[in-house]
PDB file of C-alpha atoms in Angstrom:
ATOM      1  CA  UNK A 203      95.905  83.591 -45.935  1.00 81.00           C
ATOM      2  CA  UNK A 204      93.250  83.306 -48.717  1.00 90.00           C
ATOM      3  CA  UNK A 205      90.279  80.838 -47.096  1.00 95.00           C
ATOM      4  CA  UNK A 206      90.334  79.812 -50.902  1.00 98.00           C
ATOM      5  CA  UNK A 207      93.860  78.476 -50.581  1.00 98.00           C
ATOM      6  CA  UNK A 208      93.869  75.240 -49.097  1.00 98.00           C
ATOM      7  CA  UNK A 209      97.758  74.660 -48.454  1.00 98.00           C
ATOM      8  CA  UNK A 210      99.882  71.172 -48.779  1.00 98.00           C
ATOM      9  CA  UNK A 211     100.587  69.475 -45.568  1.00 97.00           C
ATOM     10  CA  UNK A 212     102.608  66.157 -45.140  1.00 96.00           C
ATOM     11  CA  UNK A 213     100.521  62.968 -45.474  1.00 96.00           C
ATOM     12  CA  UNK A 214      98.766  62.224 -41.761  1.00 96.00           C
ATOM     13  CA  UNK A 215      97.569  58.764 -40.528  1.00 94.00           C
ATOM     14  CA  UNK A 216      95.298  58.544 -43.341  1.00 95.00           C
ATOM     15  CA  UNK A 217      97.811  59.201 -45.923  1.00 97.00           C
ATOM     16  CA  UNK A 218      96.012  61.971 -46.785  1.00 98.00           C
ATOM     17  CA  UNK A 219      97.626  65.539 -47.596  1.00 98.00           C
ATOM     18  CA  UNK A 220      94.373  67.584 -49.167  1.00 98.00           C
ATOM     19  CA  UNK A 221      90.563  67.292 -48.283  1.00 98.00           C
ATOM     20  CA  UNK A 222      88.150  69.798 -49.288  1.00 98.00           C
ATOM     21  CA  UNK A 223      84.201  68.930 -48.911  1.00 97.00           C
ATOM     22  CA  UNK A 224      81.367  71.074 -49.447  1.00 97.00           C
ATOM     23  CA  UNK A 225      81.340  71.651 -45.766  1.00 97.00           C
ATOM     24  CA  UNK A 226      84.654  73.095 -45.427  1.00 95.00           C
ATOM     25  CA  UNK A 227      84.102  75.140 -48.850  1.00 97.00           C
ATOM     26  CA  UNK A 228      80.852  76.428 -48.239  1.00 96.00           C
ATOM     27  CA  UNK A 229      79.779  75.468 -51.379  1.00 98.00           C
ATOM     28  CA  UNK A 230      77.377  72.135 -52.749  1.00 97.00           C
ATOM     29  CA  UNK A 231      78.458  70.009 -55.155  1.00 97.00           C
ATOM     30  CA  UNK A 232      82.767  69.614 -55.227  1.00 98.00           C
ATOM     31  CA  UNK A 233      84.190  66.378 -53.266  1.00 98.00           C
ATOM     32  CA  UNK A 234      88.396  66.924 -53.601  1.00 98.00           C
ATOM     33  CA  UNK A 235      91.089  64.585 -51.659  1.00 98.00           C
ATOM     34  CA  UNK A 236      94.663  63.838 -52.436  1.00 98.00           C
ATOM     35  CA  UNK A 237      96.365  60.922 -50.808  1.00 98.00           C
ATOM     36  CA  UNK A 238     100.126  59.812 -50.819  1.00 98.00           C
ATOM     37  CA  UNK A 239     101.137  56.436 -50.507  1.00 98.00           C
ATOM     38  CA  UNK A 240     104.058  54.447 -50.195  1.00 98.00           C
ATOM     39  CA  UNK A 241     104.946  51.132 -51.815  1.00 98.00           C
ATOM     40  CA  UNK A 242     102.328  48.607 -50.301  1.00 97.00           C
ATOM     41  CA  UNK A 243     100.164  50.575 -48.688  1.00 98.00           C
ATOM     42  CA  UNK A 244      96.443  50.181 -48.601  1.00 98.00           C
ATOM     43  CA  UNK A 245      93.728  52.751 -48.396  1.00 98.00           C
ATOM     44  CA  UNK A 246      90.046  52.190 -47.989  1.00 98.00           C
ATOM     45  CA  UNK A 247      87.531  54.424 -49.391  1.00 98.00           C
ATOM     46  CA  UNK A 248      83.922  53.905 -47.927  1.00 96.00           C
ATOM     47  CA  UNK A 249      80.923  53.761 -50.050  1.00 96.00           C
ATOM     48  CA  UNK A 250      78.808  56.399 -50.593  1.00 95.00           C
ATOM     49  CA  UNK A 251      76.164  58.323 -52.355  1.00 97.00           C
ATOM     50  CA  UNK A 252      79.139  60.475 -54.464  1.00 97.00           C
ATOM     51  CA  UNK A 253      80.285  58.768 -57.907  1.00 98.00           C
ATOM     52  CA  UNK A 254      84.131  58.775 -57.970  1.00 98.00           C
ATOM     53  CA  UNK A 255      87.398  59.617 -60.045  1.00 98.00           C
ATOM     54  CA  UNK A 256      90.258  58.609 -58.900  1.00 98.00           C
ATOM     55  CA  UNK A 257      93.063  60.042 -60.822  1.00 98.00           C
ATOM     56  CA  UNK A 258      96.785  58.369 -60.802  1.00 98.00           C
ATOM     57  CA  UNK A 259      98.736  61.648 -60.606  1.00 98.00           C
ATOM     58  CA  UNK A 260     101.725  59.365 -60.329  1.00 98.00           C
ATOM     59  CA  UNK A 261     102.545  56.068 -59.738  1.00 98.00           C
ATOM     60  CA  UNK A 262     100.947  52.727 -60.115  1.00 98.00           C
ATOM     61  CA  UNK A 263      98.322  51.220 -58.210  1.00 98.00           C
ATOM     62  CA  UNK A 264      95.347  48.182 -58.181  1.00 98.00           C
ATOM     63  CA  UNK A 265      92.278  49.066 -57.528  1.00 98.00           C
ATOM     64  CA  UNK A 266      89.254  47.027 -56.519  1.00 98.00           C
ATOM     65  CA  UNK A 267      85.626  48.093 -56.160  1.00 97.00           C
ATOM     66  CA  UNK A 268      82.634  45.301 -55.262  1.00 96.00           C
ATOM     67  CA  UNK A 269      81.923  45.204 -59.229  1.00 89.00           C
ATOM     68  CA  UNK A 270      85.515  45.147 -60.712  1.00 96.00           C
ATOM     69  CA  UNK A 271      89.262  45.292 -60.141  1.00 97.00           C
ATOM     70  CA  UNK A 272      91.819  47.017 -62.029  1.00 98.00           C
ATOM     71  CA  UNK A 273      95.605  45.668 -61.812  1.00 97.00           C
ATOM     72  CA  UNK A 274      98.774  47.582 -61.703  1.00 98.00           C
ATOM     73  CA  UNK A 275      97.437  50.362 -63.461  1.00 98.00           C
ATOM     74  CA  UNK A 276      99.189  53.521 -64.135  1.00 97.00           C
ATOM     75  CA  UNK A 277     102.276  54.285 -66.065  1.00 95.00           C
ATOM     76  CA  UNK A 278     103.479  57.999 -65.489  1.00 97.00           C
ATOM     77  CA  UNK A 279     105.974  58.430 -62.619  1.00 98.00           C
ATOM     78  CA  UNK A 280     105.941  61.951 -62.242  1.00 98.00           C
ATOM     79  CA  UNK A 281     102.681  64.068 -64.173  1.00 98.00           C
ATOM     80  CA  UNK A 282     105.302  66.651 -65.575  1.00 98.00           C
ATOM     81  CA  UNK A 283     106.241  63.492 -68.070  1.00 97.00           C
ATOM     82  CA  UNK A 284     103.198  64.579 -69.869  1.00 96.00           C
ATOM     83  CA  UNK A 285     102.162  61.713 -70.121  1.00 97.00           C
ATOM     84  CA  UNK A 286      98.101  61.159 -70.631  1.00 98.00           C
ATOM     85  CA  UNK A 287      97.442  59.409 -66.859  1.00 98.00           C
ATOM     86  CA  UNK A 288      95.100  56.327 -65.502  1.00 98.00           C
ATOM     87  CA  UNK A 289      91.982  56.990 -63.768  1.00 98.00           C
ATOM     88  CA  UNK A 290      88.928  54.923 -62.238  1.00 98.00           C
ATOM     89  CA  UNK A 291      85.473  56.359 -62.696  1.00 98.00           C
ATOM     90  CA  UNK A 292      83.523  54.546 -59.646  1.00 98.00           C
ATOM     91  CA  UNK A 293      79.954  54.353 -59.367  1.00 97.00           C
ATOM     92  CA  UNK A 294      77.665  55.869 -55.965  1.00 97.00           C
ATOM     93  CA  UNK A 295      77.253  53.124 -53.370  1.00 97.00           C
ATOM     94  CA  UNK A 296      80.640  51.364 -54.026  1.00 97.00           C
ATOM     95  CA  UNK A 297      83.178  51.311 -51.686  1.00 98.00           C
ATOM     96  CA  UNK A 298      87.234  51.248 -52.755  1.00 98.00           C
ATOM     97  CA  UNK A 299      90.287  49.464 -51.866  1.00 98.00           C
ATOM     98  CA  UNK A 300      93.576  51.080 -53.502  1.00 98.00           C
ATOM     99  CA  UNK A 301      96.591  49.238 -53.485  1.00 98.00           C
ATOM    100  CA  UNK A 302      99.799  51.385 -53.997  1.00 98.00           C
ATOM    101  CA  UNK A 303     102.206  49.109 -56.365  1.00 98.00           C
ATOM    102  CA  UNK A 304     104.929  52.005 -56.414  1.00 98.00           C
ATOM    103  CA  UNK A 305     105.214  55.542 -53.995  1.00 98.00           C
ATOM    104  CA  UNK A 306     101.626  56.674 -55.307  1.00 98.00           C
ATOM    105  CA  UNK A 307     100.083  59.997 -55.947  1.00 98.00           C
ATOM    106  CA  UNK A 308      96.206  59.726 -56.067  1.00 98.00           C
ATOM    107  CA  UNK A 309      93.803  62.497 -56.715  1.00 98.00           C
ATOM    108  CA  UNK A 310      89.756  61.484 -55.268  1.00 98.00           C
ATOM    109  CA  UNK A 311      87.374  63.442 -57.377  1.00 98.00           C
ATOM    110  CA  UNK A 312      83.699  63.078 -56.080  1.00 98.00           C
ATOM    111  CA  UNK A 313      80.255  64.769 -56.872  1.00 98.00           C
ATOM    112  CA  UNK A 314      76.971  63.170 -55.853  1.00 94.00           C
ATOM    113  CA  UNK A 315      75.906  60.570 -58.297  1.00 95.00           C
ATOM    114  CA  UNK A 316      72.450  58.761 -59.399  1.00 94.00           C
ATOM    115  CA  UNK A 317      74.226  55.367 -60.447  1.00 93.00           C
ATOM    116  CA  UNK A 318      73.422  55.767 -64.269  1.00 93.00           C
ATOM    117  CA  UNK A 319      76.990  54.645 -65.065  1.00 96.00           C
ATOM    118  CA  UNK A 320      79.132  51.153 -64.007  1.00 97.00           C
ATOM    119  CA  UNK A 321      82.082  51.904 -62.552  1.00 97.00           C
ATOM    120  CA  UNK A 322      84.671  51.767 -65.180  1.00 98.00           C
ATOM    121  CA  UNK A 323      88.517  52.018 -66.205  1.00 98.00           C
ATOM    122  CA  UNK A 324      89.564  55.230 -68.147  1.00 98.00           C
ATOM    123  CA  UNK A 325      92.833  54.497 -69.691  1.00 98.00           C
ATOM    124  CA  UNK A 326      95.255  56.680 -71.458  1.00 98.00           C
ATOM    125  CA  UNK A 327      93.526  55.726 -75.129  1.00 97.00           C
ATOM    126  CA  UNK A 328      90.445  57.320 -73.480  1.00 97.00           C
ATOM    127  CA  UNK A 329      91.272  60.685 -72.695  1.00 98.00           C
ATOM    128  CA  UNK A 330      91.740  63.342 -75.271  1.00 97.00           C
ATOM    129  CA  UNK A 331      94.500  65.690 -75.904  1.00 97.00           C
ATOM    130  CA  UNK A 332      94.780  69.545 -77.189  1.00 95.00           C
ATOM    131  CA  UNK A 333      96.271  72.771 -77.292  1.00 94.00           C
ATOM    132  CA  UNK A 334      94.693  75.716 -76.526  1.00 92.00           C
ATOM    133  CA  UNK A 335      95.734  79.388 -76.717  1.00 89.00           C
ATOM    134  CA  UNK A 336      98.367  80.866 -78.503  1.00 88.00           C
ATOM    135  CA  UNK A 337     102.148  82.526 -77.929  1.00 88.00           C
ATOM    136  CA  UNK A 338     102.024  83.227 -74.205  1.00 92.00           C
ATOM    137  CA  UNK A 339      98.733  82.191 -73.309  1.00 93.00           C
ATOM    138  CA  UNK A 340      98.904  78.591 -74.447  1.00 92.00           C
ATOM    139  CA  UNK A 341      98.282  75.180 -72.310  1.00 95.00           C
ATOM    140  CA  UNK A 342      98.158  72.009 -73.370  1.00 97.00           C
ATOM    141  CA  UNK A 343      94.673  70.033 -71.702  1.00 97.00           C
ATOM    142  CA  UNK A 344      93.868  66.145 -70.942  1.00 98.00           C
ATOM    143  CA  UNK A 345      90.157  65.792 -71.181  1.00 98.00           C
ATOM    144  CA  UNK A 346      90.283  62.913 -68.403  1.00 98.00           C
ATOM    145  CA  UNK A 347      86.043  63.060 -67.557  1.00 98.00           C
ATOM    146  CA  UNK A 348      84.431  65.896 -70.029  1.00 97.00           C
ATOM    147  CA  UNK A 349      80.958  66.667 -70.402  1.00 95.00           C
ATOM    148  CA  UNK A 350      80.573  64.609 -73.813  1.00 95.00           C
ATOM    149  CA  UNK A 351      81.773  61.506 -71.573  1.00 97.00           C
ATOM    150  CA  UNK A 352      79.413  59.492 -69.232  1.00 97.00           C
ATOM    151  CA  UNK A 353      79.219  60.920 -65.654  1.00 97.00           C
ATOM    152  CA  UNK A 354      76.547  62.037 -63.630  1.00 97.00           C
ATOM    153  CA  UNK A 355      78.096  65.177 -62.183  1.00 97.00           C
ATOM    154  CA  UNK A 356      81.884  64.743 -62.255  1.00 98.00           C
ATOM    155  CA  UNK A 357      83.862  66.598 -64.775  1.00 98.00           C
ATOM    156  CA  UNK A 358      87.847  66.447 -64.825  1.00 98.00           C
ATOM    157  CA  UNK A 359      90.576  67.505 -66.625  1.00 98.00           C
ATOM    158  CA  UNK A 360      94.162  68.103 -66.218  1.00 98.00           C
ATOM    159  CA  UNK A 361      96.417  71.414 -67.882  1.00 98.00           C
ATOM    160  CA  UNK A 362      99.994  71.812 -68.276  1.00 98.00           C
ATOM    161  CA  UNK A 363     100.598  75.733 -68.834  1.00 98.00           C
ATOM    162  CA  UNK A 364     105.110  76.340 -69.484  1.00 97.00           C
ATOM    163  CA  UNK A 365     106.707  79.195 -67.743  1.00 97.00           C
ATOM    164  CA  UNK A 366     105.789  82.476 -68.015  1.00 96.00           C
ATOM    165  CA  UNK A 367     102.666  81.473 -69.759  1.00 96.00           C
ATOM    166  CA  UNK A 368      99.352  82.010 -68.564  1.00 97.00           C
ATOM    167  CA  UNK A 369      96.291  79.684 -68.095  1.00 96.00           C
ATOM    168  CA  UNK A 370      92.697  79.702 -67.262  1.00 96.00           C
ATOM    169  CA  UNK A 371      92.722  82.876 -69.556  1.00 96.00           C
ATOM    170  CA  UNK A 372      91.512  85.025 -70.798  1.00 95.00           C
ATOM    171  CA  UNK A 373      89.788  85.397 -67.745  1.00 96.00           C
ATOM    172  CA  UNK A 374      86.111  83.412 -68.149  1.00 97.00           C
ATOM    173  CA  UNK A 375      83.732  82.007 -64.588  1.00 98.00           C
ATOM    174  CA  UNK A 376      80.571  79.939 -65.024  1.00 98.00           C
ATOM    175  CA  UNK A 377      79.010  81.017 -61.958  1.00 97.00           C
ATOM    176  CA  UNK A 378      75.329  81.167 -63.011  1.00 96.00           C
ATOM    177  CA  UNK A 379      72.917  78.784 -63.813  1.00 94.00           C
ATOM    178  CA  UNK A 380      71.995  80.429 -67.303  1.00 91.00           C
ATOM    179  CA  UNK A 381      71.767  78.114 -69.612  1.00 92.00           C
ATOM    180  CA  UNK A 382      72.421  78.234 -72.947  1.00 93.00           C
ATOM    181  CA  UNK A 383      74.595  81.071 -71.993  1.00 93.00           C
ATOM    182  CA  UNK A 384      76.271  79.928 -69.181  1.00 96.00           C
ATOM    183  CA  UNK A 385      76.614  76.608 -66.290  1.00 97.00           C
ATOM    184  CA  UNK A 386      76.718  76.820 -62.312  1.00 98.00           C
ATOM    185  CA  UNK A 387      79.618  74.532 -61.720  1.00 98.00           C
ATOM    186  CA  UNK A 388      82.576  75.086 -58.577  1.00 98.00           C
ATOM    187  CA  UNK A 389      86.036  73.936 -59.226  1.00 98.00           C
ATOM    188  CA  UNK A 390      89.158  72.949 -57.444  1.00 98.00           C
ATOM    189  CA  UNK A 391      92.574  73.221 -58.742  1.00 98.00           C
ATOM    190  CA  UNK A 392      95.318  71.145 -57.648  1.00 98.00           C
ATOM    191  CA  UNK A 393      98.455  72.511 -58.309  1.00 98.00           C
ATOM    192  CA  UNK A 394     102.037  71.346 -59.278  1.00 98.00           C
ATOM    193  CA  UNK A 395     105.339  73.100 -59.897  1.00 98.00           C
ATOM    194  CA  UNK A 396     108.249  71.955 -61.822  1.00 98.00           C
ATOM    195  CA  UNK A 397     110.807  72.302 -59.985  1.00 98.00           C
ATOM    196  CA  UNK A 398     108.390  72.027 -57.119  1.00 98.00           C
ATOM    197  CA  UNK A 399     110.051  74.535 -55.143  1.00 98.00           C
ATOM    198  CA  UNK A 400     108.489  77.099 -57.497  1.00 97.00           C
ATOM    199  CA  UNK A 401     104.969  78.565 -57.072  1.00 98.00           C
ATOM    200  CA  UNK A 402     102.506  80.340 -59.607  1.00 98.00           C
ATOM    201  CA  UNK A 403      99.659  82.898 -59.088  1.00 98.00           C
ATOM    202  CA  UNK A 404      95.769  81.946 -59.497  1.00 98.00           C
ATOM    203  CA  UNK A 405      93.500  85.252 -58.703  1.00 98.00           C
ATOM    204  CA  UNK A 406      89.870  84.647 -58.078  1.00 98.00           C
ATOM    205  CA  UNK A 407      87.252  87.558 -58.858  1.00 98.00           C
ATOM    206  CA  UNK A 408      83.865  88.526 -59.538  1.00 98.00           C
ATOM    207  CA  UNK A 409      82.779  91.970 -62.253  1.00 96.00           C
ATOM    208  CA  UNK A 410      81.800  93.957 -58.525  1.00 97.00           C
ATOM    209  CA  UNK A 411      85.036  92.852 -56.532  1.00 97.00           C
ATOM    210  CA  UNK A 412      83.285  91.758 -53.886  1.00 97.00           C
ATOM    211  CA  UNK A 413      85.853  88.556 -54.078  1.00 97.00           C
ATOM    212  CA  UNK A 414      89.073  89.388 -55.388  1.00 98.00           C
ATOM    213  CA  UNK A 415      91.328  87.424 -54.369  1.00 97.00           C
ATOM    214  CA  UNK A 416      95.231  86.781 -55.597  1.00 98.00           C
ATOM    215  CA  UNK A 417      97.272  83.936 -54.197  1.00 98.00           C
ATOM    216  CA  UNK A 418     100.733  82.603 -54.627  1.00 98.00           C
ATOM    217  CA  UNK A 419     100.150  79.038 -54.559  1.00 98.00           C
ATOM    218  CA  UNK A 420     103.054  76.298 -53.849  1.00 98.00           C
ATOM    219  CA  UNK A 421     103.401  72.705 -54.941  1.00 98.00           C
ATOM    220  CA  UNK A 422     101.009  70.685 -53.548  1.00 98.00           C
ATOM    221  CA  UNK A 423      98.684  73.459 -52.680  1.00 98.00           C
ATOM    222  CA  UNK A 424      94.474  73.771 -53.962  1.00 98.00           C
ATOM    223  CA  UNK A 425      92.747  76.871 -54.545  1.00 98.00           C
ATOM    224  CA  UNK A 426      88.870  76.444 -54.289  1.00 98.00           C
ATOM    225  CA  UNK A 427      86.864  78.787 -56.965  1.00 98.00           C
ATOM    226  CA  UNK A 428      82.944  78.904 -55.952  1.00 98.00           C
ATOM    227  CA  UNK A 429      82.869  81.517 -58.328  1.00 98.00           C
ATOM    228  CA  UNK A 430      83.731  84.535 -60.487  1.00 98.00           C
ATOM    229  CA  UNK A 431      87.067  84.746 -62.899  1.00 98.00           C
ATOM    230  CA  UNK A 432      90.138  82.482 -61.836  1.00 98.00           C
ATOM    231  CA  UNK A 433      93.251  82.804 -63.999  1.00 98.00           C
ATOM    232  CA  UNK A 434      96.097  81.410 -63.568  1.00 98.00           C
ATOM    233  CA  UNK A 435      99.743  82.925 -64.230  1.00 98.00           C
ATOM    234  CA  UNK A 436     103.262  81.465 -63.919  1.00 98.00           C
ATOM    235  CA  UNK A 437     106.542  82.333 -63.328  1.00 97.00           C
ATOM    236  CA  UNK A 438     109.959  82.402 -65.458  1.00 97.00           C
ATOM    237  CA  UNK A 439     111.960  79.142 -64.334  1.00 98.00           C
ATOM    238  CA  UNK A 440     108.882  77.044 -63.427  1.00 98.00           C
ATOM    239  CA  UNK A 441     106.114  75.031 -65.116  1.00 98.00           C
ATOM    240  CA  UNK A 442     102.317  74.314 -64.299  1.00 98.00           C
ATOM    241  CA  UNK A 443     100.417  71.817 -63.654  1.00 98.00           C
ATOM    242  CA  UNK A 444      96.824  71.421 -62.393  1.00 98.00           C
ATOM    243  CA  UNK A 445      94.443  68.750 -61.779  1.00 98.00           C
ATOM    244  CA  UNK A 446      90.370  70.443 -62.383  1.00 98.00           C
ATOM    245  CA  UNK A 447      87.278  69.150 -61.106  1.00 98.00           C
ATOM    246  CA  UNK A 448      83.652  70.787 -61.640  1.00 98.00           C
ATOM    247  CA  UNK A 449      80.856  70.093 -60.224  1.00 98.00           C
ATOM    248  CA  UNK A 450      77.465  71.516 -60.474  1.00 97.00           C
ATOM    249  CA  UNK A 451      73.553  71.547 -60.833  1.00 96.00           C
ATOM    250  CA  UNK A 452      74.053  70.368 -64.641  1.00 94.00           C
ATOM    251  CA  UNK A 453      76.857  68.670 -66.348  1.00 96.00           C
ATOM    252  CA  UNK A 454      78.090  71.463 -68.764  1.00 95.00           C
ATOM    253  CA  UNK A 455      80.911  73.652 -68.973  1.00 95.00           C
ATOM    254  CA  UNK A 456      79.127  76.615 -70.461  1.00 95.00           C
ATOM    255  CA  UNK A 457      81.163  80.146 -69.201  1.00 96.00           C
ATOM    256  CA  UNK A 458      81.591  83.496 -69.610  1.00 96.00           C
ATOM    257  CA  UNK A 459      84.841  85.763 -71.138  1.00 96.00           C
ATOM    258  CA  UNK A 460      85.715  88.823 -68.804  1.00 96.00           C
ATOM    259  CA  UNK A 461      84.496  91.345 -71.772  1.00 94.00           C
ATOM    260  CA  UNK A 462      87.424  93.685 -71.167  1.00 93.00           C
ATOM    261  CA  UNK A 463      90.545  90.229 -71.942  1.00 94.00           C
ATOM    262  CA  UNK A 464      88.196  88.240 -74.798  1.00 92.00           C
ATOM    263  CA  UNK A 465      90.319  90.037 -77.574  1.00 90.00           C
ATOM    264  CA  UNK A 466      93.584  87.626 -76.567  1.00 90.00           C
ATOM    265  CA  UNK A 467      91.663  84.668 -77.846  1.00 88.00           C
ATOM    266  CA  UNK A 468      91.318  87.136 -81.129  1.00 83.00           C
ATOM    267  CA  UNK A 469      93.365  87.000 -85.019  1.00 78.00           C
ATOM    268  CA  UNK A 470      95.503  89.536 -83.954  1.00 75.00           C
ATOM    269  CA  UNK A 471      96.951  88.153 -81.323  1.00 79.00           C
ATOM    270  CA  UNK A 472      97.650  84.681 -83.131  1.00 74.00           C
ATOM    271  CA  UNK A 473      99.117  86.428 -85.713  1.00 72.00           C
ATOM    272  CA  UNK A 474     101.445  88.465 -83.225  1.00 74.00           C
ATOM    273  CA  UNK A 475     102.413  85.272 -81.872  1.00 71.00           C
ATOM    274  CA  UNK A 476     102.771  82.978 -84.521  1.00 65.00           C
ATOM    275  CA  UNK A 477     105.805  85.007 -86.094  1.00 52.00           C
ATOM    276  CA  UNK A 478     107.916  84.258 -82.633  1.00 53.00           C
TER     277      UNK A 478
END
């Protein structure tokens, strides 16, 4: 198995089913951690020197921090309502009590922070929508924590790609610290299938190969990308989702097209498409 592929496992004493760090990545900046909860339960996130977003996947939950406290927030049951979700930015140094008020899917986004920014509520009126791509490489995007919104390091957004569509494409990576041209930022995916006995493929590679990686990746499951190319591809019968956080040196998401697949974001291929 891909040492990219981190796979699903039930919740354990924790309620936790994912947990990458920058330890078990090998990589510097990207804090990831999915936690399932029943109706009642309690977790308790310690303070530390990472700002937070915590993304309601699904379900409804209260959350409290030292500064603030956010009731029975959430509204989307299942993420495949497409419905624009609640999340929680939460400043370094704060620690975080979630309280599940239904069976709760929570997704714990976390960079290191310099406490420029209060911790603060993002609702549903405060994330923005759009399509992108055309014919069979559209996806539709919610900009949950983007680089023209306050955040020290964080940036977060969530894609729904439909069935044999592709995503993450035309192939693009933002590897190198290269500014104007191009930002140094890692990135998780968290992946959902509808039905979620389906999977989808997400390959990861750089121009020389050294990492070229493919995976089929299941419900549930997070592939890591420190770098190079990482699109993603699904399969007839089943539709994406994915939950993105980025991380890096500086907070912009400036990349690069693979040269030899820019031409798909091109006229001609609208124009192909738009006819269907």
């Amino acid at each position: 198995m891909s040492k990219l592929l981190s796979k699903y496992h039930a919740p354990n004493q924790g309620k936790r089913t994912q947990h990458i760090t920058p330890e078990t990545a090998d990589w510097g900046y990207v804090h990831f951690a999915v936690y399932e909860l029943n109706v009642g339960e309690i977790i308790t996130l310690p303070a530390s020197e990472n700002e937070t977003c915590l993304v309601l996947v699904a379900g409804k939950a209260t959350v409290v921090t030292p500064q603030q406290r956010f009731e029975k927030i959430g509204e989307r049951m299942d993420p495949f309502e497409r419905k624009k979700p609640y999340a929680v930015y939460v400043a370094p140094n704060e620690m975080m009590e979630i309280v599940a008020e239904t069976q709760l899917e929570l997704a714990v986004c976390q960079a290191k922070g310099k406490g420029s920014y209060p911790t603060r509520l993002i609702a549903p009126q405060d994330i923005g929508a759009e399509q992108r791509g055309n014919g069979n490489n559209r996806r539709y995007v919610h900009n949950i924590l983007p680089d023209d919104q306050p955040a020290d390091s964080l940036l977060v957004v969530e894609v729904y790609t439909d069935e044999g569509c592709t995503s993450s494409y035309p192939s693009h990576k933002h590897d190198t610290d290269n500014e104007p041209q191009e930002t140094y930022l890692e990135e998780t995916y968290y992946h959902r299938l509808n039905p979620p006995q389906g999977f989808c493929v997400q390959r990861v590679y750089t121009d020389d190969r050294s990492l070229d990686e493919t995976m089929a990746v299941y419900n549930k499951d997070v592939v890591m990308v420190p770098k190079g190319y990482h699109p993603v591809a699904t399969i007839a019968g089943y539709d994406s989702y994915y939950l993105n956080v980025m991380a890096g040196p500086t907070r912009k998401w400036l990349f690069t097209w693979e040269k030899d697949h820019q031409w798909v974001n091109g006229k001609e291929y609208a124009e192909k498409h738009a006819s269907r």
